[in-house]
Structures are given as structure tokens and as C-alpha cells.
Coordinates of C-alpha atoms and ligand atoms in Angstrom, one line a residue:
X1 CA -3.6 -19.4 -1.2
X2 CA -3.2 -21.4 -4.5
X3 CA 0.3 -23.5 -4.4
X4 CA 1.7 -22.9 -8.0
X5 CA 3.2 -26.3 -9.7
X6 CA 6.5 -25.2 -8.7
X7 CA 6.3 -24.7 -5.3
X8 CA 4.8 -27.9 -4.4
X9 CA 7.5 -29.1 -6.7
X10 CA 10.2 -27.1 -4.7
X11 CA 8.8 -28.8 -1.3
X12 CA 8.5 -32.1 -2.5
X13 CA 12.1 -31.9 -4.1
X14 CA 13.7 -31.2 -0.4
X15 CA 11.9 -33.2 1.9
X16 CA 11.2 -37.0 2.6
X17 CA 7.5 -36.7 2.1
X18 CA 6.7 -39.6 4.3
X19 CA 3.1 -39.7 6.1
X20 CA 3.3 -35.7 6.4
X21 CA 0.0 -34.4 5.2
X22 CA -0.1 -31.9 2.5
X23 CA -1.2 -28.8 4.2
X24 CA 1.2 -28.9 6.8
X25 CA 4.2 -28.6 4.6
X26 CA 3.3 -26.4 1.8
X27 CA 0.7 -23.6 3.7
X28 CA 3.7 -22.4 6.0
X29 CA 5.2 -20.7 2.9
X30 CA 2.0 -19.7 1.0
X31 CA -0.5 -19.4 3.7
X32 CA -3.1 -16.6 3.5
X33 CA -1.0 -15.4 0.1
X34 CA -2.6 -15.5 -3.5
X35 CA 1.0 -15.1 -5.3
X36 CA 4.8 -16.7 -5.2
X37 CA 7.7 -16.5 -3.4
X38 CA 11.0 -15.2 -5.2
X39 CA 14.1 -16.5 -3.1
X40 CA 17.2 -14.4 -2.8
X41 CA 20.6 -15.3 -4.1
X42 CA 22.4 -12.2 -2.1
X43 CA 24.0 -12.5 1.6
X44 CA 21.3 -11.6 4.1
X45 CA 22.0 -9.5 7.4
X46 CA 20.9 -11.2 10.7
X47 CA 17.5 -9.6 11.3
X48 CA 17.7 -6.5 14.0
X49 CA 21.3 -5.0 13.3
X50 CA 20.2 -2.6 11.0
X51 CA 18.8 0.5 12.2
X52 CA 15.1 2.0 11.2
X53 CA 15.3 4.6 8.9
X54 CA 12.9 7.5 9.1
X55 CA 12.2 8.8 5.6
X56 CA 13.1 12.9 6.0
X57 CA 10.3 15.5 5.2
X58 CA 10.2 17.0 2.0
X59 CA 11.0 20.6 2.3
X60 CA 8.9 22.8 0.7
X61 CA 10.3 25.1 -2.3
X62 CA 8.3 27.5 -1.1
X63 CA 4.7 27.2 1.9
X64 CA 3.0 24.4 0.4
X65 CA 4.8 23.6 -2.7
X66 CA 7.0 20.7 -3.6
X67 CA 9.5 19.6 -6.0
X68 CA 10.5 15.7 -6.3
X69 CA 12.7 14.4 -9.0
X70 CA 12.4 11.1 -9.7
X71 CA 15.7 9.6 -10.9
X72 CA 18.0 6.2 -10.6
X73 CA 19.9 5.9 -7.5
X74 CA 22.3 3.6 -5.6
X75 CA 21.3 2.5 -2.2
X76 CA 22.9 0.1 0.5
X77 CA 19.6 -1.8 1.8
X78 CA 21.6 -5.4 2.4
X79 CA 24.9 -4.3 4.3
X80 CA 28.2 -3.9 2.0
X81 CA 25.6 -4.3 -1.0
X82 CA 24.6 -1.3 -4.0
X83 CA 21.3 -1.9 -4.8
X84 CA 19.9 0.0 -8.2
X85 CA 16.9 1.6 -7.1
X86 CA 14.2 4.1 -9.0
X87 CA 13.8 6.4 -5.8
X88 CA 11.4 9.9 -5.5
X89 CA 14.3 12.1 -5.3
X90 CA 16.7 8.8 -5.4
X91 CA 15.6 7.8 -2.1
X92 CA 13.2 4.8 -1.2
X93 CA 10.9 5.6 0.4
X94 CA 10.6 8.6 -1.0
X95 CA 10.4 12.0 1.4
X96 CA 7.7 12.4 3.4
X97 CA 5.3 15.3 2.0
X98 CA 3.2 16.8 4.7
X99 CA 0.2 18.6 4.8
X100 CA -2.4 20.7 6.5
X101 CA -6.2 20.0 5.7
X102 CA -7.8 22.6 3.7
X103 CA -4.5 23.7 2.4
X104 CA -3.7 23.0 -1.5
X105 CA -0.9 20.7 -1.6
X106 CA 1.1 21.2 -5.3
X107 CA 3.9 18.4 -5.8
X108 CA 5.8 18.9 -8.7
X109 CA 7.0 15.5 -10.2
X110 CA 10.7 15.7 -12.2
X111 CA 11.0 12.2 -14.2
X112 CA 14.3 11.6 -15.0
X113 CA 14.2 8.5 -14.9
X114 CA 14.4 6.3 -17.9
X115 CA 10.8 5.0 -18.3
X116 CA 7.0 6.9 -18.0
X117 CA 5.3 7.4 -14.9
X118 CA 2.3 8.5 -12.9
X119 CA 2.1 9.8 -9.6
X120 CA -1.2 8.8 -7.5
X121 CA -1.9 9.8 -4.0
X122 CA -3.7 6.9 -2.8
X123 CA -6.0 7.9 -0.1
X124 CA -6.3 11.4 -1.6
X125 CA -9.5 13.4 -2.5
X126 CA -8.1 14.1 -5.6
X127 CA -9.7 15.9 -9.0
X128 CA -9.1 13.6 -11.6
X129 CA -6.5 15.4 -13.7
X130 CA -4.1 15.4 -10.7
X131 CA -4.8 11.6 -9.5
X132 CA -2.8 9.2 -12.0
X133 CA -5.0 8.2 -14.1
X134 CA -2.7 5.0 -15.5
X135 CA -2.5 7.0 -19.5
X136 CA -1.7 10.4 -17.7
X137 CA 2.1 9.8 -18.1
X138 CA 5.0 11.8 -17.0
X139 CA 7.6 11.5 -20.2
X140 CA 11.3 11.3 -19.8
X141 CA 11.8 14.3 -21.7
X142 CA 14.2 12.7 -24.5
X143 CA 10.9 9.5 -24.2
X144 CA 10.4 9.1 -28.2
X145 CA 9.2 5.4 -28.6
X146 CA 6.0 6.2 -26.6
X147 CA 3.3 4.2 -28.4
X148 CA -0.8 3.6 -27.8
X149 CA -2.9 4.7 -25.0
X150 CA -3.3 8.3 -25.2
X151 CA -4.3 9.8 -22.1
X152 CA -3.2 13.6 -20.6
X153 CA 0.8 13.2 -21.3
X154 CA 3.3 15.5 -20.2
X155 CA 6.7 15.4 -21.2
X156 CA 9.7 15.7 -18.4
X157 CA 7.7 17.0 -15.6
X158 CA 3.8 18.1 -14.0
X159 CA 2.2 19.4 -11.3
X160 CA -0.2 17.4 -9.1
X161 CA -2.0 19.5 -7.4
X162 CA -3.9 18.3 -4.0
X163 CA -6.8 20.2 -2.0
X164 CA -5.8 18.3 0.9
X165 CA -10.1 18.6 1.8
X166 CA -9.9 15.5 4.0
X167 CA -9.2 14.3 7.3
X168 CA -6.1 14.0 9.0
X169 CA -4.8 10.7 7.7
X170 CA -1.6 8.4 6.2
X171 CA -1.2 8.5 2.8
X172 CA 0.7 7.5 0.5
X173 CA 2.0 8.0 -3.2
X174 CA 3.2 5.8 -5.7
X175 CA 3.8 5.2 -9.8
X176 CA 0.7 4.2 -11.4
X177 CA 2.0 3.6 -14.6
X178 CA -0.5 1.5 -16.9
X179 CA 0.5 -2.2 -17.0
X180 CA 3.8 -1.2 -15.3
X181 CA 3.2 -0.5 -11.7
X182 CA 4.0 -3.7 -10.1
X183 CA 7.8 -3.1 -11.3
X184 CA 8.2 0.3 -10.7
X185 CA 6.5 0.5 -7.2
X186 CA 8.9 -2.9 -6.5
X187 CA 12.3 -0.8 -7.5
X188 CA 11.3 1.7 -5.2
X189 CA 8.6 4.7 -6.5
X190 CA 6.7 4.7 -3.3
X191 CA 6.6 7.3 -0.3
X192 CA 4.1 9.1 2.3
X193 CA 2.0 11.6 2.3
X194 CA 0.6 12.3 6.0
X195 CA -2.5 14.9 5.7
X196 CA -2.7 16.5 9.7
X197 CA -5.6 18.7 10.9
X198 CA -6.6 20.7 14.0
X199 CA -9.3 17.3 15.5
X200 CA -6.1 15.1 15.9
X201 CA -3.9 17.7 17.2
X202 CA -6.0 18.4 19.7
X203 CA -5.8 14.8 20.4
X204 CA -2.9 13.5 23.3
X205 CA -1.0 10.6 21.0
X206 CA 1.9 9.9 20.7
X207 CA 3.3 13.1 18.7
X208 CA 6.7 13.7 17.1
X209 CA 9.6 11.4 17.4
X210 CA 7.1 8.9 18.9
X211 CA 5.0 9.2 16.1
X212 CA 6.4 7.1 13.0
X213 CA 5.4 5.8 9.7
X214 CA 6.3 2.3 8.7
X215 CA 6.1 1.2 5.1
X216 CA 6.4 -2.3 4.9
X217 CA 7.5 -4.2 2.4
X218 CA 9.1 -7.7 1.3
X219 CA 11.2 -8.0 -1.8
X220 CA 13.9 -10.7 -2.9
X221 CA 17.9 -9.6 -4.0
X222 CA 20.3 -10.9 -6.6
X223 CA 23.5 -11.8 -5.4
X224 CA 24.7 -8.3 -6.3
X225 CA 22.4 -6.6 -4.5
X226 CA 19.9 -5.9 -7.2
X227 CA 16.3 -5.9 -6.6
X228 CA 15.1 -9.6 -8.2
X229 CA 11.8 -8.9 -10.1
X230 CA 11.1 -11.8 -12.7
X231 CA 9.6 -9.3 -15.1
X232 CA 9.1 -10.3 -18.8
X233 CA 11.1 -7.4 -19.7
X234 CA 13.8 -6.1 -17.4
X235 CA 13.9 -2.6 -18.5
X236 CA 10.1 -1.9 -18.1
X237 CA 10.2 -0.3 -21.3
X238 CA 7.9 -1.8 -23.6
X239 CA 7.1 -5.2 -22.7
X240 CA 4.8 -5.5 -19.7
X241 CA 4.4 -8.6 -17.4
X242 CA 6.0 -11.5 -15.3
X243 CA 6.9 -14.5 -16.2
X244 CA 4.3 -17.3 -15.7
X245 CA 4.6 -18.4 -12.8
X246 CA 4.6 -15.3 -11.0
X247 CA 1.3 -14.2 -12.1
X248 CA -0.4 -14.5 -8.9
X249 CA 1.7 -11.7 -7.4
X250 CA 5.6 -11.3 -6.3
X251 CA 6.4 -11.9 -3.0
X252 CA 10.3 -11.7 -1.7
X253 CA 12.3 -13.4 1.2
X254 CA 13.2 -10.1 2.8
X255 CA 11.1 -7.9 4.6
X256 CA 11.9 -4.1 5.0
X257 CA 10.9 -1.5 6.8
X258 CA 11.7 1.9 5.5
X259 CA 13.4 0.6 3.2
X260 CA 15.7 -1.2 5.6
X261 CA 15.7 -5.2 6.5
X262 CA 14.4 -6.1 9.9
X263 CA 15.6 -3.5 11.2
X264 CA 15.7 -2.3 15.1
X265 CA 14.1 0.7 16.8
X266 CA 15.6 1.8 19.9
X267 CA 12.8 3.2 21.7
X268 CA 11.7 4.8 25.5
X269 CA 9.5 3.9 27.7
X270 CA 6.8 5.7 26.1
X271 CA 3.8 5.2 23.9
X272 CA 4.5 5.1 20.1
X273 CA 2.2 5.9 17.4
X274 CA 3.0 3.5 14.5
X275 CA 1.3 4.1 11.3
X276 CA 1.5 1.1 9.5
X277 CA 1.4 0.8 5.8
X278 CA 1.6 -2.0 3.7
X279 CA 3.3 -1.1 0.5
X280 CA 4.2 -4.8 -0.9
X281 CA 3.3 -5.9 -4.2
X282 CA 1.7 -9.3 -3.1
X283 CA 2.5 -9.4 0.4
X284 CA -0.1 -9.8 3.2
X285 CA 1.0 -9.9 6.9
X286 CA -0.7 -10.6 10.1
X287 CA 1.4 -8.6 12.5
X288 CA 2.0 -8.7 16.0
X289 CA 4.1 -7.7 18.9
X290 CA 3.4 -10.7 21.6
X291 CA 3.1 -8.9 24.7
X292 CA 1.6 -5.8 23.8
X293 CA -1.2 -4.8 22.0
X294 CA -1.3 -3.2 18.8
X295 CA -4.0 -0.7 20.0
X296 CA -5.8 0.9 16.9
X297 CA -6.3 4.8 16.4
X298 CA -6.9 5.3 12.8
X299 CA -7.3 3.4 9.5
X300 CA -6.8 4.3 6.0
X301 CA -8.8 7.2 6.2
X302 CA -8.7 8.7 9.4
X303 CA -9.3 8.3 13.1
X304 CA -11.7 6.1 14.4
X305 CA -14.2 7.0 16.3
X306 CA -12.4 5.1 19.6
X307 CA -9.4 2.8 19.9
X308 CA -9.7 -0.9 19.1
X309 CA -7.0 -3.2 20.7
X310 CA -5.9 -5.9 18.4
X311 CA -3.5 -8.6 19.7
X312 CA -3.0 -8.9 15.6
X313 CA -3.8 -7.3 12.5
X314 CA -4.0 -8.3 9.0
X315 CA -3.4 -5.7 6.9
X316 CA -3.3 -6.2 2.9
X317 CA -1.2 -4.4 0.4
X318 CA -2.5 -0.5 0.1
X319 CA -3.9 -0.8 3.5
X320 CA -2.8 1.8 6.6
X321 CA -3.2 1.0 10.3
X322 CA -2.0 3.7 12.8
X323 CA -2.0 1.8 16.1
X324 CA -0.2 2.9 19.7
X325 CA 2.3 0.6 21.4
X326 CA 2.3 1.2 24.8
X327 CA 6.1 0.7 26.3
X328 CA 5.2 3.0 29.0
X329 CA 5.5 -0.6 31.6
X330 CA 8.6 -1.8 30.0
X331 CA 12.1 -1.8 31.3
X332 CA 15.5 -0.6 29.9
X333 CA 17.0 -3.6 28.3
X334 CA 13.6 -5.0 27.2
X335 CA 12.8 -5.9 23.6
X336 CA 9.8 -6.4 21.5
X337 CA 9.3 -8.1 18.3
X338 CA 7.0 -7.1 15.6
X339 CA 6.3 -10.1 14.0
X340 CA 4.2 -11.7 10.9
X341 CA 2.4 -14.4 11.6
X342 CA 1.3 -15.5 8.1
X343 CA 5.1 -15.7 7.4
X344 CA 7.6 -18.0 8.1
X345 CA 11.2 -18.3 8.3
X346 CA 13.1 -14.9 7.2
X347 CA 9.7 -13.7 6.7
X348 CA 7.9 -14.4 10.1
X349 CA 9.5 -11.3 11.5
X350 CA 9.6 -7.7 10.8
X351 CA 10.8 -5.7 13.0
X352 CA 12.5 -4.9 16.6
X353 CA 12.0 -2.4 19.6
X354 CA 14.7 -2.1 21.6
X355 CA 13.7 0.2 25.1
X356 CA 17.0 1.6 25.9
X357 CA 15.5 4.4 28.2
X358 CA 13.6 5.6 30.3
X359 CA 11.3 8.9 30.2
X360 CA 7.7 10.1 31.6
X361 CA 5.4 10.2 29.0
X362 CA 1.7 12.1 29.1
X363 CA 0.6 11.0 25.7
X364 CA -3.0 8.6 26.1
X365 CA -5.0 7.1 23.5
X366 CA -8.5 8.9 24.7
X367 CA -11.5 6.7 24.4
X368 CA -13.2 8.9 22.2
X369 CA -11.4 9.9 18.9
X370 CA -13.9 11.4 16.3
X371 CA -16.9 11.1 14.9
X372 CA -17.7 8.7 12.2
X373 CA -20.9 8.4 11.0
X374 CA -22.2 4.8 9.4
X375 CA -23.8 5.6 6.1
X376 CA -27.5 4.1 6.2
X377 CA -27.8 1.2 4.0
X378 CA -31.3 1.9 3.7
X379 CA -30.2 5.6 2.3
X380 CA -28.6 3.5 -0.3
X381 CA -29.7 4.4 -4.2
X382 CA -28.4 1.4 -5.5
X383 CA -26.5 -2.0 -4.9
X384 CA -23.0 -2.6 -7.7
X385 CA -22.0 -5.7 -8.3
X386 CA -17.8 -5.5 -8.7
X387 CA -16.5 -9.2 -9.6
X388 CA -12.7 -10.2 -9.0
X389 CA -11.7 -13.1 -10.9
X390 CA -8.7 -14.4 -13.2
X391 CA -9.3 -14.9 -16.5
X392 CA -7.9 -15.1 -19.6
X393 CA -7.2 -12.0 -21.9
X394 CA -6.5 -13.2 -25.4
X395 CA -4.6 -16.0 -25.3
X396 CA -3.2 -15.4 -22.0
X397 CA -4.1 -15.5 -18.7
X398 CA -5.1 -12.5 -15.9
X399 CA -7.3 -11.3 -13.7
X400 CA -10.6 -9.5 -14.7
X401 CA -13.1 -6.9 -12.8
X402 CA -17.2 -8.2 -13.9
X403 CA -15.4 -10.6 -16.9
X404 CA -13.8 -8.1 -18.6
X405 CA -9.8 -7.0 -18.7
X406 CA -9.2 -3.2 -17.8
X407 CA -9.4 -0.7 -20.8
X408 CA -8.8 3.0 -20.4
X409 CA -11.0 3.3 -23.4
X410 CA -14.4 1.9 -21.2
X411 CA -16.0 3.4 -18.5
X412 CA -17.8 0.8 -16.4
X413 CA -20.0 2.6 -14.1
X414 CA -21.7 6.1 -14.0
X415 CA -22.0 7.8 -10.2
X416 CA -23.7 10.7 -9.4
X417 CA -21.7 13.0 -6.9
X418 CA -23.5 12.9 -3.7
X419 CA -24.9 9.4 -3.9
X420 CA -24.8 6.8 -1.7
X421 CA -24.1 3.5 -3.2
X422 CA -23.6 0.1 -1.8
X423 CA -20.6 -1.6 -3.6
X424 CA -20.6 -5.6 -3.3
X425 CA -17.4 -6.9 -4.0
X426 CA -16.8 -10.5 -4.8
X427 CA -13.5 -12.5 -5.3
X428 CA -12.5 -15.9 -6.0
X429 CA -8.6 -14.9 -4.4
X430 CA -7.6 -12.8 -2.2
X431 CA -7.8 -9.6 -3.6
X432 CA -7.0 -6.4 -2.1
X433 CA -9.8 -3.9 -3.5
X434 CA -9.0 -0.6 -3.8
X435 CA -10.9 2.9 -4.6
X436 CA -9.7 6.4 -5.3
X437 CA -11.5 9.7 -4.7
X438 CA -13.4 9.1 -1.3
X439 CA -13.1 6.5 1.2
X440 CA -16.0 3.9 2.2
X441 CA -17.2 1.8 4.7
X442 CA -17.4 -1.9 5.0
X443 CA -20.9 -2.7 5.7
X444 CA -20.4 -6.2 6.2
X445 CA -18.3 -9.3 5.4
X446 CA -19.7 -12.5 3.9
X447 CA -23.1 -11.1 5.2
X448 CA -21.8 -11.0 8.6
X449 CA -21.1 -7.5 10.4
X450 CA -17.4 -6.1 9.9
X451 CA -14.5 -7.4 11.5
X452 CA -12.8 -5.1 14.4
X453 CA -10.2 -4.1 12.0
X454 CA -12.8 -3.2 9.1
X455 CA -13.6 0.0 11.2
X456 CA -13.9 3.0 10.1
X457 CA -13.1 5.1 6.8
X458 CA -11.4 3.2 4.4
X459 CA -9.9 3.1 0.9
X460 CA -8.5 -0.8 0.6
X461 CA -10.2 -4.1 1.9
X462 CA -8.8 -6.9 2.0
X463 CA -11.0 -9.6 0.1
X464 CA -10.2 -13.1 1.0
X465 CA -11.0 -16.1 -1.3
X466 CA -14.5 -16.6 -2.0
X467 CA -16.0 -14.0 0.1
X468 CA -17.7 -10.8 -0.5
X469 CA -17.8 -7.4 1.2
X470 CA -20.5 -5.0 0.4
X471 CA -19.2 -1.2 1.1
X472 CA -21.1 1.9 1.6
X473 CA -19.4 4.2 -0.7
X474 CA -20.1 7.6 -1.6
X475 CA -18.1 10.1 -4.3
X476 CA -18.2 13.8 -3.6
X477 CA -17.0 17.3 -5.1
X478 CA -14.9 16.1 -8.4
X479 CA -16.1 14.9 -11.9
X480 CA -14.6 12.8 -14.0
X481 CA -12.7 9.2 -14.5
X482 CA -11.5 7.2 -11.6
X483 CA -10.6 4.3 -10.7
X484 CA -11.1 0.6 -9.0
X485 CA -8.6 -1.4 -9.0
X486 CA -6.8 -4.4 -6.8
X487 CA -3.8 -3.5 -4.9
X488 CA -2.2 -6.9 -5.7
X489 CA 0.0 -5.0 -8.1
X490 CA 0.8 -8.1 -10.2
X491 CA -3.1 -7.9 -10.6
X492 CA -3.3 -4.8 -11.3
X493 CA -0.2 -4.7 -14.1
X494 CA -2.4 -7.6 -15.7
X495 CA -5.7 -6.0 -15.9
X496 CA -7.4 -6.4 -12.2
X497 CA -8.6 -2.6 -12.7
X498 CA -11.9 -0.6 -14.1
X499 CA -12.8 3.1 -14.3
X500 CA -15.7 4.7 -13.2
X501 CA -17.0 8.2 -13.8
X502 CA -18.5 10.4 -11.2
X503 CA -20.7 13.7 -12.4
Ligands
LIG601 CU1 -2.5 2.8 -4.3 CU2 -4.8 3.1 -7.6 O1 -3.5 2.9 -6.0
LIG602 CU1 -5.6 5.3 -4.6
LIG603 CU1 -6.2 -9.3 -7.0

């Protein structure tokens, strides 16, 4: 949204100015974004050559139990190009951990990687001693210059253990390190975590092969290959932050998928369940496929209660959409393009379909999913004021929740368990608000009912400038410290984040 000095500089620099107004030559590049671009110095691929990748499932060391080491890898992203990547298990994404409502979930995090971590499950209904708290560090197990913010620490390894008490839904995990998350989720610490149960089973989508998750992300390369990430300090060692310029958020020329650049799907002529996550720092899309529908099934926490057919969706970083793309009418030969239409050049597409076959498929999208009940506003115990605003910490600048810088040290709100509370949210950018421990529902927007693609159970909402969102939340089964935070991760690195205790 805001145009830093040195993009307008950057636009002004290459172009005959002339009559042109304003708006139309800088908003292209940073329309609908509060953050800046970071170009790439590295030889791109022409979009759809590279195949999609399908992160594998994690196989279980033994029925429900996990082990992921977390290490430095290598990885050809850019074709004929190494690029040095902090990967769950070296990959990025990371395997796909999958499990069964009800059932208790343990992952067992290795770090071997040179620098502290913490492993959240964002979307999880987590205790809080298993949901990465940003102090409850995983240690390199030689890590000696560990300095300030005690929290639970473990040294070399932990076990996260997850309930799984929730609905079927896409989640996802990530590092959470305190002031460090923005570079470590960038180099690649980010995977899914898909929660199934016996109501969507029973359900006719798309299942299997045809039913696919798709992280999406944008990121910019050095000419070697390397991720670029203008962090103050490379190493992500001690020195948090970006430089200056960049505090608005990161956003990068290239735009993978799976970990892959615009890649290409070769696809029947079938329905497709596409369960859309937007794992960017920065990054917010508005994604299409002209032609088709993206018909909506489920949001970040769930199924809807019926399908919603958008012709485009914005989805914010942290957010999940599943939707079905019907291909059952299409032709051999045909293609589709995902595209994002707050992008432009390299970054106005995505991704491609390419239906290279044809097959009879008897999946449907049913008009009635589930059952999601609208908490009563009027059952409401008390209205919270959250306020999202930059600010200056010290003598520098960042971004604040109600005035005030995070600090592990401060609780900001009690919550009893079992109460409904109505959470208003208020932002001068945009600001992609996020909540651990139970999902919500938007209630309304800028006092105006919910957009179609507010619907349903949700952990992230995408905040635009100047507006507010009041949410119906409600915490349930686990005490202690958790937290709100926004999913810009630049934001969030630089203080966008408060903790609330439920009991
Ligand atoms: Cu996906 Cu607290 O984060
Ligand atoms: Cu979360
Ligand atoms: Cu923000």
C-alpha cells in the first residue's frame, strides 16, 4: 500500500514521467501490498516448465509418531542453480505430517541446524507448552552464545505433542523463533500438517491424487542461486532485523509453488481439490483461474458449511483456502492459468494446469458440507479492542499491538476458557491478524457483514488499511500463554505480536 522513497525513485528513474498520473505507474508493483519488492539478480526459468512438486508424507517412526530433523540443505529451485536452504528434514516444504482427529500427534523436532528454533502448528489446538511459544527454543546442541529471553529451552531436540482435537483441516507448521521468523520461514522452515476426520471422508471431493496442497510463496535469488533476504545480519544469529527499507515486509520477484517456480500441473479431466496456503512473508495474492471457478470447500479451519464459488480470492499470508477446480468439461490439450491479480509482471502468475487426459470422475462438491454454527454476538461477555499500528520502539521504528512493542515478559489480556469474546481488530496497514489455540469467526468487516470469503472457521484475516474486523472468538480446553500476532512476518520479527493467557 505505502510506496517506500525508493520505489517511487526506482519508477521515476526508468521512465519518461510525462502526463502519466501517479497511481497508474507505481500501484501496479505495490498494489494491495504493505511491504517492498526485492528483485533478483539470478537467471529465471520461463514460467510453466518446471513441474509441481508434491511434498512426500512423513512416515511415521512408529502409528502416530514423527521424527523431523531440521538441518541445512542444497536444493535446485531455479534450474541448473544450488540454492542453500534451512529445510524440515532438508526439504522445503517440509514433509507433509498427517493426522487423524482425536488421535495425539507427537513430532519430534531434531535442530541441527546452526541457529534456535520453534516449531508452531498454526491452526492447531495446541496446549501451550507444545505450541512455540517465540522463547520456547530448540538449541543447536553445541548453541553456547544463547543470551536473554528465557522461556522453556531445550537443547538439540523436543517433542511437540498435538491432540489433533479439531476438525479436519490444512495446517501448517513453521519456525517461530522470537524476532527471527521472517528469515528463517523465508530460507525454507515451513511445511503441512493436514488434520482428516470421519465428516469429510464421508464427503465425495476430490480425494487422493486429486487432492493437493499448495504452499505458495514469492521470494527473490542472488545470482548464485541463494535465497536474497536483506537481513541486518545474514547469519540470523544474533542481530535481528532488515534493513530500512524493507521494514514493511519482504516480498520477492519469484513466485513458487511447492517450493518450485511457476510451475505446471499436468492434470485430467477431473475435479481437483486445491488447498491453498499462503506461506509468504509479505506477499498477498488475489488468485484466479479465468475460466473456472475457484469453488470454496473449506477455510483455515475447516469445511464450510456449503461451497462458495469465487471467480477470485484474496488470501493473505497464514491464510488456507481449499477450493475445487472443476476440469471435468475440459479437453486434452487444454490449459489453465492460476494467476495473481494483485501482481504484475513475473509476479502476476502462479501457476499452470495442463489437462493431458481424459478420465470419468464421480467426485461432487455436495451442497451441504457441515455444520458451522455463528457464535451469538449477543452471547458475547465482552468486546477487546486489538490495535495494529507502526510505531517506534526506542529509537527505531516498528509495528505495535494497542501502542506497545511485543514482550514475552507481558501478558496483555486474561480469557476465561469457555468465553465468548468479540475481538475488534483495527489496522492502519494491511495486516494479516493471526490467533493460535482456537479458530474464530469474522462477525463483520468495517461494520458491514463478512465478505464471501470471510466464511467460516478461521485463524488469519486479512486486515486492510484503515479498516476493522470484529471476530467472535472463543478459547477452549488449554491454560496458559498464547499468542496474537500479525502474519506479515517482517511485522511480526519487529514486534507486531502480544500474548494472552487463557485459564
Ligand atoms: Cu503461523 Cu503464530 O503463526
Ligand atoms: Cu498459529
Ligand atoms: Cu502487520
Amino acid at each position: 500500500m505505502s510506496v517506500s522513497r525508493r520505489g517511487f525513485l526506482g519508477v521515476l528513474g526508468g521512465t519518461a514521467l510525462g502526463a502519466a498520473s501517479f497511481a497508474s505507474l507505481v500501484l501496479p508493483g505495490a498494489a494491495g501490498q504493505t511491504a517492498e519488492l526485492v528483485r533478483s539478480r539470478a537467471r529465471l526459468p520461463e514460467p510453466f516448465t518446471v513441474p509441481l512438486p508434491v511434498p512426500p508424507v512423513a512416515r511415521p517412526v512408529r502409528p502416530d509418531h514423527y521424527v523431523i530433523t531440521q538441518r541445512a540443505a542444497s536444493v535446485e529451485i531455479l534450474p541448473g542453480l544450488r540454492t542453500p536452504i534451512l529445510g524440515y528434514d532438508g526439504m522445503f516444504p517440509g514433509p507433509t505430517v498427517v493426522s487423524r482427529r482425536g488421535r495425539r500427534t507427537v513430532v519430534t523436532h531434531r535442530n541441527e541446524l546452526p541457529v534456535p528454533t520453534a516449531v508452531h502448528l498454526h491452526g492447531g489446538h495446541t496446549p501451550a507448552e507444545h505450541d512455540g511459544y517465540p522463547t520456547d527454543l530448540v538449541l543447536p546442541p553445541d548453541w553456547h552464545d544463547h543470551a536473554g529471553h528465557a522461556g522453556n529451552v531445550a537443547s538439540g531436540q523436543r517433542d511437540y505433542v498435538y491432540p489433533c482435537r479439531q476438525r479436519a483441516a490444512t495446517l501448517w507448521y513453521h519456525d517461530h523463533r522470537m524476532d527471527f521468523t521472517g528469515p528463517q520461514v523465508y530460507r525454507g522452515l515451513a511445511g503441512f500438517h493436514l488434520v482428516h476426520d470421519d465428516e469429510e471422508d464421508a464427503l465425495p471431493l476430490p480425494k487422493g491424487e486429486r487432492d493437493i496442497p499448495l504452499m505458495i510463496t514469492d521470494r527473490a535469488f542472488e545470482e548464485d542461486g541463494s535465497f536474497a533476504y536483506p537481513a541486518l545480519d545474514p547469519s540470523t544469529r544474533v542481530r535481528p532485523g532488515v534493513e530500512d527499507e524493507y521494514m514493511e515486509g519482504v516480498l520477492g520477484d519469484v513466485i513458487l509453488v511447492n517450493g518450485a517456480p511457476w510451475p505446471v500441473l499436468e492434470v485430467a479431466t477431473a475435479r481437483y481439490r486445491l488447498r491453498l496456503l499462503n506461506a509468504s512473508n509479505a506477499r498477498r495474492y488475489r488468485l484466479s483461474v479465468p475460466g473456472t471457478p475457484l469453488v470454496q470447500t473449506g477455510s483455515d479451519g475447516g469445511l464450510l458449511a456449503r461451497p462458495v464459488a469465487h471467480d477470485e480470492l484474496t488470501i493473505a499470508p497464514g491464510e488456507r483456502f481449499d477450493v475445487v477446480l472443476d476440469l471435468t468439461e475440459r479437453s486434452p490439450g487444454e490449459e489453465l492459468t492460476m494467476r495473481n491479480l494483485l501482481g504484475s509482471g513475473s509476479t502476476a502468475q502462479v501457476m499452470r494446469f495442463r489437462v493431458t487426459s481424459r478420465v470419468r470422475d464421480d467426485s461432487a462438491v455436495p451442497a451441504r458440507l457441515s455444520s458451522v454454527p455463528r457464535p451469538d454476538p449477543a452471547d458475547a461477555v465482552r468486546t477487546r479492542e486489538w490495535r495494529f499500528t507502526r510505531g517506534d520502539i526506542g529509537d527505531h521504528g516498528g509495528w505495535l499491538v494497542n501502542g506497545a512493542p511485543f514482550d514475552p515478559a507481558r501478558i496483555d489480556a486474561d480469557v476465561s476458557l469457555g468465553d465468548l469474546e468479540i475481538w475488534r481488530v483495527v489496522s492502519d496497514l494491511h495486516h494479516p491478524v493471526h490467533v493460535h489455540l482456537d479458530p474464530f469467526q469474522v462477525l463483520s468487516r468495517g461494520g458491514d457483514p463478512p465478505a464471501p470469503a470471510d466464511a467460516g472457521w478461521k485463524d488469519t484475516v486479512d486486515v486492510r488499511p484503515n479498516e476493522y474486523v470484529e471476530l467472535g472468538v472463543r478459547f477452549t480446553d488449554y491454560e496458559g500463554l498464547f499468542l496474537l500476532h500479525c502474519h506479515n512476518l517482517e511485522h511480526e520479527d519487529m514486534a507486531m505480536m502480544s500474548t494472552f493467557r487463557t485459564g
